[in-house]
């Protein structure tokens, strides 16, 4: 079985973090996000994974290199211009055939792909779309199904009066190879807008696989922060971490008069000074220095971040190599000063 991961987007919603790091390489619990997606697919017996790349592909190909330690074979399909979700799969058409998976490269989920594939085959579907429930469907493209789980309608951002379902497209699909024939080569084409509605209109069998297992689109600073917190609190079966866990790398030093409340994950070569308070969920990347009396609560620090004396960070994401000044007090912000060289914006609200 093969799968295409869509990782060619610019990740504009995750700015300013994505000014310096492509979305797929943004660290989640100190590992690039894409690694979770690749392992998830490989754990579901997907033997060949095609990475559909576009925006800044090099950091991703360099990370995996030619010889990955994964069970799955990795193949790269690079677009010279953005082709959209369906156009990207068409562009990778030489690598897929028969039945295959497509997954958005910014989704973290525990959806049981093996069960989804059984569902797809039992229904005789040409397309199966994984569906996930949300509290507020008015912000999303809602998918309606009948009692046979056949998709009957797509409704884009319905008003509350129009809401008949709380299920949305989860960005995980199973497609039959013949769907590729409907997608033009080299043209921008989207599954959600240009392929699935047309299939419905022609009466083709499109099914919805609904599941309330863990699912998140980590494409905004708020959701990215939430994903890290959820994983530290044991909400996904893919990460063995519990709410009270404190895991500090042996090569980091924590002053005896620092106060740590889990869950906390800290990578190597960090120094946590006297009087520091870390109030989990907190993730600290390698080489960070947290100075006397600083307080860090419910935040993510990437690599080589410095936090000055008595600074307070709450609900923040701080990208690599940034320094937070003494006594600064910052809440609900994504900080990436490196972005300053490429854009006026250095901060985004979380
Ligand atoms: P935003 O700019 O924040 O919307 O980010 P995005 O375009 O990266 O994400 P979006 O949610 O719009 O797209 C869903 C997934 O499809 C993401 O993993 C993207 O990387 C990917 N994607 C979007 N457009 C393209 C494209 O033109 N080519 C490829 N290969 N992937 C794409």
mmCIF file of N, CA, C and O and ligand atoms in Angstrom, residues 5-14 23 52-54 79 81-85 88 104-106 188 190 217 219, ligand 1:
data_model
loop_
_atom_site.group_PDB
_atom_site.id
_atom_site.type_symbol
_atom_site.label_atom_id
_atom_site.label_comp_id
_atom_site.label_asym_id
_atom_site.label_seq_id
_atom_site.Cartn_x
_atom_site.Cartn_y
_atom_site.Cartn_z
ATOM 1 N N UNK A 5 1.828 12.077 1.085
ATOM 2 C CA UNK A 5 1.679 13.124 2.116
ATOM 3 C C UNK A 5 1.849 14.470 1.425
ATOM 4 O O UNK A 5 2.848 14.706 0.731
ATOM 5 N N UNK A 6 0.864 15.340 1.620
ATOM 6 C CA UNK A 6 0.907 16.675 1.001
ATOM 7 C C UNK A 6 1.650 17.639 1.910
ATOM 8 O O UNK A 6 1.164 17.979 2.995
ATOM 9 N N UNK A 7 2.829 18.026 1.491
ATOM 10 C CA UNK A 7 3.634 18.913 2.334
ATOM 11 C C UNK A 7 4.199 20.088 1.541
ATOM 12 O O UNK A 7 5.271 20.595 1.847
ATOM 13 N N UNK A 8 3.446 20.531 0.526
ATOM 14 C CA UNK A 8 3.984 21.588 -0.337
ATOM 15 C C UNK A 8 3.487 22.982 -0.008
ATOM 16 O O UNK A 8 3.912 23.945 -0.630
ATOM 17 N N UNK A 9 2.586 23.112 0.976
ATOM 18 C CA UNK A 9 1.982 24.420 1.256
ATOM 19 C C UNK A 9 2.951 25.358 1.973
ATOM 20 O O UNK A 9 3.950 24.923 2.546
ATOM 21 N N UNK A 10 2.614 26.646 1.951
ATOM 22 C CA UNK A 10 3.497 27.654 2.566
ATOM 23 C C UNK A 10 3.328 27.767 4.070
ATOM 24 O O UNK A 10 4.157 28.351 4.753
ATOM 25 N N UNK A 11 2.215 27.247 4.579
ATOM 26 C CA UNK A 11 1.984 27.320 6.020
ATOM 27 C C UNK A 11 1.815 28.743 6.505
ATOM 28 O O UNK A 11 2.343 29.133 7.545
ATOM 29 N N UNK A 12 1.028 29.535 5.766
ATOM 30 C CA UNK A 12 0.894 30.958 6.113
ATOM 31 C C UNK A 12 0.222 31.154 7.482
ATOM 32 O O UNK A 12 0.550 32.094 8.202
ATOM 33 N N UNK A 13 -0.687 30.245 7.830
ATOM 34 C CA UNK A 13 -1.399 30.415 9.108
ATOM 35 C C UNK A 13 -0.477 30.204 10.308
ATOM 36 O O UNK A 13 -0.792 30.612 11.406
ATOM 37 N N UNK A 14 0.632 29.523 10.072
ATOM 38 C CA UNK A 14 1.555 29.236 11.179
ATOM 39 C C UNK A 14 2.693 30.260 11.242
ATOM 40 O O UNK A 14 3.680 30.070 11.936
ATOM 41 N N UNK A 23 6.468 24.138 7.653
ATOM 42 C CA UNK A 23 5.496 23.574 8.600
ATOM 43 C C UNK A 23 5.808 22.121 8.951
ATOM 44 O O UNK A 23 5.740 21.722 10.113
ATOM 45 N N UNK A 52 4.831 14.816 -1.314
ATOM 46 C CA UNK A 52 4.553 15.802 -2.368
ATOM 47 C C UNK A 52 5.001 17.161 -1.868
ATOM 48 O O UNK A 52 4.347 17.779 -1.028
ATOM 49 N N UNK A 53 6.147 17.607 -2.357
ATOM 50 C CA UNK A 53 6.818 18.795 -1.837
ATOM 51 C C UNK A 53 6.686 19.965 -2.807
ATOM 52 O O UNK A 53 6.529 19.756 -4.017
ATOM 53 N N UNK A 54 6.782 21.166 -2.274
ATOM 54 C CA UNK A 54 6.759 22.345 -3.149
ATOM 55 C C UNK A 54 7.560 23.440 -2.503
ATOM 56 O O UNK A 54 8.715 23.695 -2.838
ATOM 57 N N UNK A 79 7.083 19.878 -6.770
ATOM 58 C CA UNK A 79 6.400 20.757 -7.737
ATOM 59 C C UNK A 79 7.196 22.036 -7.938
ATOM 60 O O UNK A 79 7.691 22.602 -6.966
ATOM 61 N N UNK A 81 5.716 24.730 -9.297
ATOM 62 C CA UNK A 81 4.744 25.744 -8.844
ATOM 63 C C UNK A 81 3.694 25.000 -8.015
ATOM 64 O O UNK A 81 3.483 23.799 -8.239
ATOM 65 N N UNK A 82 3.025 25.686 -7.066
ATOM 66 C CA UNK A 82 2.033 24.989 -6.239
ATOM 67 C C UNK A 82 0.873 24.481 -7.093
ATOM 68 O O UNK A 82 0.279 25.238 -7.851
ATOM 69 N N UNK A 83 0.570 23.206 -6.973
ATOM 70 C CA UNK A 83 -0.468 22.605 -7.814
ATOM 71 C C UNK A 83 -1.757 22.313 -7.047
ATOM 72 O O UNK A 83 -2.691 21.741 -7.600
ATOM 73 N N UNK A 84 -1.786 22.685 -5.755
ATOM 74 C CA UNK A 84 -2.980 22.390 -4.960
ATOM 75 C C UNK A 84 -2.975 20.930 -4.531
ATOM 76 O O UNK A 84 -2.141 20.132 -4.972
ATOM 77 N N UNK A 85 -3.946 20.587 -3.685
ATOM 78 C CA UNK A 85 -3.927 19.243 -3.093
ATOM 79 C C UNK A 85 -4.062 18.138 -4.158
ATOM 80 O O UNK A 85 -3.300 17.168 -4.158
ATOM 81 N N UNK A 88 -1.111 18.178 -6.824
ATOM 82 C CA UNK A 88 0.118 17.588 -6.276
ATOM 83 C C UNK A 88 0.089 16.069 -6.377
ATOM 84 O O UNK A 88 1.108 15.432 -6.668
ATOM 85 N N UNK A 104 -3.122 15.050 4.382
ATOM 86 C CA UNK A 104 -2.568 16.397 4.518
ATOM 87 C C UNK A 104 -1.395 16.328 5.489
ATOM 88 O O UNK A 104 -1.501 15.706 6.550
ATOM 89 N N UNK A 105 -0.323 17.005 5.154
ATOM 90 C CA UNK A 105 0.890 16.902 5.964
ATOM 91 C C UNK A 105 0.870 17.727 7.230
ATOM 92 O O UNK A 105 1.901 17.886 7.879
ATOM 93 N N UNK A 106 -0.296 18.274 7.615
ATOM 94 C CA UNK A 106 -0.363 19.014 8.877
ATOM 95 C C UNK A 106 -1.397 18.415 9.830
ATOM 96 O O UNK A 106 -1.859 19.070 10.757
ATOM 97 N N UNK A 188 -3.344 23.897 -11.179
ATOM 98 C CA UNK A 188 -3.730 23.973 -9.773
ATOM 99 C C UNK A 188 -5.130 23.367 -9.629
ATOM 100 O O UNK A 188 -6.077 23.800 -10.284
ATOM 101 N N UNK A 190 -7.853 21.361 -6.627
ATOM 102 C CA UNK A 190 -8.062 21.011 -5.217
ATOM 103 C C UNK A 190 -9.083 19.881 -5.084
ATOM 104 O O UNK A 190 -10.138 19.917 -5.720
ATOM 105 N N UNK A 217 -5.603 19.482 13.315
ATOM 106 C CA UNK A 217 -4.897 20.161 12.224
ATOM 107 C C UNK A 217 -3.991 21.181 12.918
ATOM 108 O O UNK A 217 -4.484 22.138 13.514
ATOM 109 N N UNK A 219 -2.134 23.490 11.945
ATOM 110 C CA UNK A 219 -1.709 24.552 11.029
ATOM 111 C C UNK A 219 -1.771 25.971 11.551
ATOM 112 O O UNK A 219 -1.460 26.904 10.810
HETATM 113 P P1 LIG B 1 -1.841 27.708 5.050
HETATM 114 O O1 LIG B 1 -1.149 28.660 4.121
HETATM 115 O O2 LIG B 1 -1.638 28.084 6.466
HETATM 116 O O3 LIG B 1 -3.272 27.421 4.701
HETATM 117 O O4 LIG B 1 -1.031 26.375 4.950
HETATM 118 P P2 LIG B 1 -0.925 25.247 3.862
HETATM 119 O O5 LIG B 1 -1.227 25.675 2.480
HETATM 120 O O6 LIG B 1 0.420 24.655 4.124
HETATM 121 O O7 LIG B 1 -1.982 24.242 4.416
HETATM 122 P P3 LIG B 1 -3.452 23.840 3.952
HETATM 123 O O8 LIG B 1 -4.182 23.479 5.195
HETATM 124 O O9 LIG B 1 -4.036 24.863 3.085
HETATM 125 O O10 LIG B 1 -3.155 22.540 3.103
HETATM 126 C C1 LIG B 1 -3.325 21.236 3.623
HETATM 127 C C2 LIG B 1 -2.085 20.407 3.318
HETATM 128 O O11 LIG B 1 -1.864 20.367 1.920
HETATM 129 C C3 LIG B 1 -0.830 20.969 3.961
HETATM 130 O O12 LIG B 1 -0.097 19.902 4.503
HETATM 131 C C4 LIG B 1 -0.081 21.605 2.810
HETATM 132 O O13 LIG B 1 1.323 21.491 2.945
HETATM 133 C C5 LIG B 1 -0.563 20.808 1.615
HETATM 134 N N1 LIG B 1 -0.650 21.616 0.408
HETATM 135 C C6 LIG B 1 -1.417 22.711 0.201
HETATM 136 N N2 LIG B 1 -1.235 23.193 -1.027
HETATM 137 C C7 LIG B 1 -0.338 22.367 -1.627
HETATM 138 C C8 LIG B 1 0.271 22.344 -2.936
HETATM 139 O O14 LIG B 1 0.022 23.183 -3.798
HETATM 140 N N3 LIG B 1 1.163 21.326 -3.170
HETATM 141 C C9 LIG B 1 1.473 20.381 -2.244
HETATM 142 N N4 LIG B 1 2.361 19.437 -2.548
HETATM 143 N N5 LIG B 1 0.919 20.393 -1.014
HETATM 144 C C10 LIG B 1 0.033 21.377 -0.715
#
